[in-house]
PDB file of C-alpha atoms and ligand atoms in Angstrom:
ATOM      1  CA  UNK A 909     -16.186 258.251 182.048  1.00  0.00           C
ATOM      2  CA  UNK A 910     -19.549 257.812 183.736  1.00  0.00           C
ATOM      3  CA  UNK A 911     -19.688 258.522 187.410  1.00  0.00           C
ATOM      4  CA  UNK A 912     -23.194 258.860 188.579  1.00  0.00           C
ATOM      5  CA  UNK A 913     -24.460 255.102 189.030  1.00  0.00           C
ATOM      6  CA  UNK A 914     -27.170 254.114 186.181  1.00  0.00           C
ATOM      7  CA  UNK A 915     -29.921 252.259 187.287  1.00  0.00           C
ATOM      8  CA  UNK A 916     -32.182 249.407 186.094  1.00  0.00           C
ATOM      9  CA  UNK A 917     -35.155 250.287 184.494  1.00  0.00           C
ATOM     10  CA  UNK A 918     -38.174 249.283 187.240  1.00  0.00           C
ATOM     11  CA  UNK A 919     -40.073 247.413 184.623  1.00  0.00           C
ATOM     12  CA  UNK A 920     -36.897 245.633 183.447  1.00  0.00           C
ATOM     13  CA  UNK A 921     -36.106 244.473 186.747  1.00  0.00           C
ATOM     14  CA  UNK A 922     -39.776 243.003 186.771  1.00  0.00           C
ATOM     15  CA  UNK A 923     -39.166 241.098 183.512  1.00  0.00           C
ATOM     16  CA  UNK A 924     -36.108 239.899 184.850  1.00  0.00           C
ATOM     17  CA  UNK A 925     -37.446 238.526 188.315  1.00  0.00           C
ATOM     18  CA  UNK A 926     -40.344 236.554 186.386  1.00  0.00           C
ATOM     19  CA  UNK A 927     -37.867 234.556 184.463  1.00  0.00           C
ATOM     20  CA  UNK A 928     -35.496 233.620 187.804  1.00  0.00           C
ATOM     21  CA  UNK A 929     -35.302 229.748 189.334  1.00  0.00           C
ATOM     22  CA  UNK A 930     -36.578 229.403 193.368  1.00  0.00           C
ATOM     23  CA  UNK A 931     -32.869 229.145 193.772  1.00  0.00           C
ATOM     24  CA  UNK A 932     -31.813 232.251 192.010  1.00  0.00           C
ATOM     25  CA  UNK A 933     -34.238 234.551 193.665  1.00  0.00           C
ATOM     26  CA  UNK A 934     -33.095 232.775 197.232  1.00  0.00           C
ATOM     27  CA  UNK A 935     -29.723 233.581 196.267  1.00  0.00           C
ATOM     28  CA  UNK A 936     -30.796 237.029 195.247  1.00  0.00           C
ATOM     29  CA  UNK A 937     -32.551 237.524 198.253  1.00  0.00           C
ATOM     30  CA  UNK A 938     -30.645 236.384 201.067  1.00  0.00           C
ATOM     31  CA  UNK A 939     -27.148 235.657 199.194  1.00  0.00           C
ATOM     32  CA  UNK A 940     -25.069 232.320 197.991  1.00  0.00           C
ATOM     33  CA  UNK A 941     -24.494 229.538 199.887  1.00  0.00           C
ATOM     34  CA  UNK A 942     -20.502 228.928 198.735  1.00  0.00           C
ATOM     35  CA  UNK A 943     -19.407 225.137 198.915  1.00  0.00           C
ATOM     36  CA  UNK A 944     -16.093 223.935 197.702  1.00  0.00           C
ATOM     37  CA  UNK A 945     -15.696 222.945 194.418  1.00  0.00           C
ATOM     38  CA  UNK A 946     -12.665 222.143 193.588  1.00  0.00           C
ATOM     39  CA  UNK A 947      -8.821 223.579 194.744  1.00  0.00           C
ATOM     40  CA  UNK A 948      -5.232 223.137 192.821  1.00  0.00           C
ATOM     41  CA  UNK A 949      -2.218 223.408 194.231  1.00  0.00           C
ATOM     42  CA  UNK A 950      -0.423 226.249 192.046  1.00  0.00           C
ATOM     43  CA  UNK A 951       3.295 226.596 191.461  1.00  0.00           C
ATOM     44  CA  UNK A 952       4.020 229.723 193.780  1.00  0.00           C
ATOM     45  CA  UNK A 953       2.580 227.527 196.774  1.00  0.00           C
ATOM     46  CA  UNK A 954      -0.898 229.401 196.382  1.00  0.00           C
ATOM     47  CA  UNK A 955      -4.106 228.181 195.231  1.00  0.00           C
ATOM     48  CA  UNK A 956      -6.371 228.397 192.823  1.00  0.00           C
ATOM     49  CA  UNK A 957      -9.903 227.404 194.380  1.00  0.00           C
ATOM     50  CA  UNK A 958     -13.431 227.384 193.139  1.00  0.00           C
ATOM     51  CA  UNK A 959     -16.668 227.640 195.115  1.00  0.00           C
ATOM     52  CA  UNK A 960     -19.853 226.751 193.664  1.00  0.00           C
ATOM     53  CA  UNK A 961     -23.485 227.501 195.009  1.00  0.00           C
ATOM     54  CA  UNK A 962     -26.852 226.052 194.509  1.00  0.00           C
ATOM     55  CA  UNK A 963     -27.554 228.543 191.561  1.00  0.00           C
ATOM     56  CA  UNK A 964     -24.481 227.216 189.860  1.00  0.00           C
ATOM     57  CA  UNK A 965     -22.823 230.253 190.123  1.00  0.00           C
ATOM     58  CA  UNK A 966     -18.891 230.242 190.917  1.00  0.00           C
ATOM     59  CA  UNK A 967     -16.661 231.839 192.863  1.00  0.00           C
ATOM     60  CA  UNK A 968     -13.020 231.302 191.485  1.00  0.00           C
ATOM     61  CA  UNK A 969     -10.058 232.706 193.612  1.00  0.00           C
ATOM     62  CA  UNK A 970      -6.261 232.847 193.522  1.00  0.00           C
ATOM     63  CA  UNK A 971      -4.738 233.238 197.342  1.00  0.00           C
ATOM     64  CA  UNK A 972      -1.288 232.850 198.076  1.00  0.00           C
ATOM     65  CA  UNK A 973       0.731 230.664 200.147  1.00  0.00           C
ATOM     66  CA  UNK A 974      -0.560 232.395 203.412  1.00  0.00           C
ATOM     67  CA  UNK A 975      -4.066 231.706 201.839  1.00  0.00           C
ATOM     68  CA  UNK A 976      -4.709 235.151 201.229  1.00  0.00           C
ATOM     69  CA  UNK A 977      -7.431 236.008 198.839  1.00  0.00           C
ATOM     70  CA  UNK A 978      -4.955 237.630 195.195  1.00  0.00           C
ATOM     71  CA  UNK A 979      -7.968 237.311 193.357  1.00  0.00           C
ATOM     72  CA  UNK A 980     -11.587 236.866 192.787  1.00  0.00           C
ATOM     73  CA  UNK A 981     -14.172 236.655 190.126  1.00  0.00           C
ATOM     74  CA  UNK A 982     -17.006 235.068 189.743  1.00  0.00           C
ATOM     75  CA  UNK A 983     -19.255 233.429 187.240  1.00  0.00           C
ATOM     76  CA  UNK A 984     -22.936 233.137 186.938  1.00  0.00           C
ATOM     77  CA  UNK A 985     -25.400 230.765 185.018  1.00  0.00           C
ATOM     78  CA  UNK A 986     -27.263 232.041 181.839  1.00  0.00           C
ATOM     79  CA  UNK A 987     -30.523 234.463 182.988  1.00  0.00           C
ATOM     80  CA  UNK A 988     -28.683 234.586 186.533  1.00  0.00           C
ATOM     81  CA  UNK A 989     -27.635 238.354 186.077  1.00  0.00           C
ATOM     82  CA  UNK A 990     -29.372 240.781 184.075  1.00  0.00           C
ATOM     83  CA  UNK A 991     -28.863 241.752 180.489  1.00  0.00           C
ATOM     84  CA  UNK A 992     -25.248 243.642 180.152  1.00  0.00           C
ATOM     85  CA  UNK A 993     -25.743 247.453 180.152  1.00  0.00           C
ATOM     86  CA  UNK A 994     -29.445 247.328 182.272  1.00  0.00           C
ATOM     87  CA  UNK A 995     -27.656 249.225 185.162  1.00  0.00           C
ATOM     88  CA  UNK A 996     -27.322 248.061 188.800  1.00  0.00           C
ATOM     89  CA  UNK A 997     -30.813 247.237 190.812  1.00  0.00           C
ATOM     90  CA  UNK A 998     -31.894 250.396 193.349  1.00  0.00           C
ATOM     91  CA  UNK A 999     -32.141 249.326 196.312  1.00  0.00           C
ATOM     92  CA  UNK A1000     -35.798 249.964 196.250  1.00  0.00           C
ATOM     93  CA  UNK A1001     -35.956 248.127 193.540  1.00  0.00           C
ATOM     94  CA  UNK A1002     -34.154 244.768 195.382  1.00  0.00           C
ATOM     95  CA  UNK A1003     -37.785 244.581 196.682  1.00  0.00           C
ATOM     96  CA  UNK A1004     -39.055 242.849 193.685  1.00  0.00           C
ATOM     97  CA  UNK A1005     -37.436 240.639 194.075  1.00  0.00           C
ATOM     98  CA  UNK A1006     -37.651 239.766 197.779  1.00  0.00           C
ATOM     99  CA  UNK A1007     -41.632 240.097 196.708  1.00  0.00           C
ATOM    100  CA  UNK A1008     -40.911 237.174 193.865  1.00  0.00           C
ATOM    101  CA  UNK A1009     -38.564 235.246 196.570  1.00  0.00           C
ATOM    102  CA  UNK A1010     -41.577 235.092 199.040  1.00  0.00           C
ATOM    103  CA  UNK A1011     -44.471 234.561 196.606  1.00  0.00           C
ATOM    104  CA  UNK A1012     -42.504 231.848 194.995  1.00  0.00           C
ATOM    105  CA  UNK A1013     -41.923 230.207 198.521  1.00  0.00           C
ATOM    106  CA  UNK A1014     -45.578 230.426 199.869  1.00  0.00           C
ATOM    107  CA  UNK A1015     -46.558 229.165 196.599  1.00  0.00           C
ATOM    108  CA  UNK A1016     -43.937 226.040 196.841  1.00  0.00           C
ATOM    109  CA  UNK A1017     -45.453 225.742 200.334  1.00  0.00           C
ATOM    110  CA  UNK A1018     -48.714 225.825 199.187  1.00  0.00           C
ATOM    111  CA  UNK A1019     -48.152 222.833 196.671  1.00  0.00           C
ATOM    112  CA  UNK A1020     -46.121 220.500 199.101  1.00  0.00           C
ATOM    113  CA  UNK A1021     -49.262 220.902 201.510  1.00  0.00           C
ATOM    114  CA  UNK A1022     -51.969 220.013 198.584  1.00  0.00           C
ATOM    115  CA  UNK A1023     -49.559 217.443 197.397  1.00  0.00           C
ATOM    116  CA  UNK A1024     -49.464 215.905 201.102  1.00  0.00           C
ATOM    117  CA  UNK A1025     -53.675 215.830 201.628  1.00  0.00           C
ATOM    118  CA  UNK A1026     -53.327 214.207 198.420  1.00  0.00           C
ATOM    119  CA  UNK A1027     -55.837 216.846 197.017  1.00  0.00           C
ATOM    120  CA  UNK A1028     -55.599 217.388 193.320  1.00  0.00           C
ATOM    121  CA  UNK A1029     -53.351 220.249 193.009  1.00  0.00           C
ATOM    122  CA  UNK A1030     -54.933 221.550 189.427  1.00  0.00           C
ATOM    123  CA  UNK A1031     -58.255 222.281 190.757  1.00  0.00           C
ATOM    124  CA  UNK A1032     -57.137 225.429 192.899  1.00  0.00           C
ATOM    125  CA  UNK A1033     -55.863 227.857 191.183  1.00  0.00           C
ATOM    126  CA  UNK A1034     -56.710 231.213 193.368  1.00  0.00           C
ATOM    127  CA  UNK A1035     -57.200 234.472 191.807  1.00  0.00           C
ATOM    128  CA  UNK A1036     -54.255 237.042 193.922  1.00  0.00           C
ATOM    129  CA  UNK A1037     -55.591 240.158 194.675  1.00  0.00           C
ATOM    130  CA  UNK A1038     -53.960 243.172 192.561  1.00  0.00           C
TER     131      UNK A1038
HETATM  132 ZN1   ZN B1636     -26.380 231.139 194.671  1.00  0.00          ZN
END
């Protein structure tokens, strides 16, 4: 059994940010926003409860009568999670994408703004530097 952690691959985790939703990096970045789904009464007197966020992802627990969390485990949306067997994301790593979170919000910014002058928004496409 493995017990050093294995890491993503830097590149990898590059790929991977490029291909996230706005709402996935959020969620990456700063962490789900859990609503209620749905809850069932179960036949101990617990129940079993789902929480969904934005992303879509889930969060399905069992808790007892007491409403103790028994269980939880969640589930995420295709691309939400990288590929099985990449390894976990350094923490240095995390930075990518926080980087992709904030570029993708100045750039939503940026296109509510030209959308409000009423400018056409095709024209202006600036070069980034690096
Ligand atoms: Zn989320």
């Amino acid at each position: 059994m493995r017990v050093s952690t294995q890491f993503a691959d830097t590149d990898a985790v590059r790929d991977y940010a490029t291909g996230l939703t706005f709402q996935q990096l959020q969620c990456r970045d700063f962490g789900h926003n859990w609503r209620p789904h749905t809850a069932m009464r179960r036949d101990d007197g617990g129940f079993d409860r789902t929480l969904v966020c934005k992303c879509k992802a889930r969060r399905v627990q069992v808790l007892d009568s007491y409403g103790r969390i028994v269980a939880t485990h969640y589930e995420y949306p295709d691309g939400y999670q990288m590929p099985k067997g990449s390894g976990r994301i350094s923490s240095d790593d995390k930075g990518i994408l926080r980087i992709a979170s904030i570029e993708q919000d100045v750039a939503n910014r940026e296109e509510r703004s030209a959308a409000r002058r009423k400018a056409p928004s095709k024209t202006a496409t600036r070069r980034r530097s690096r």
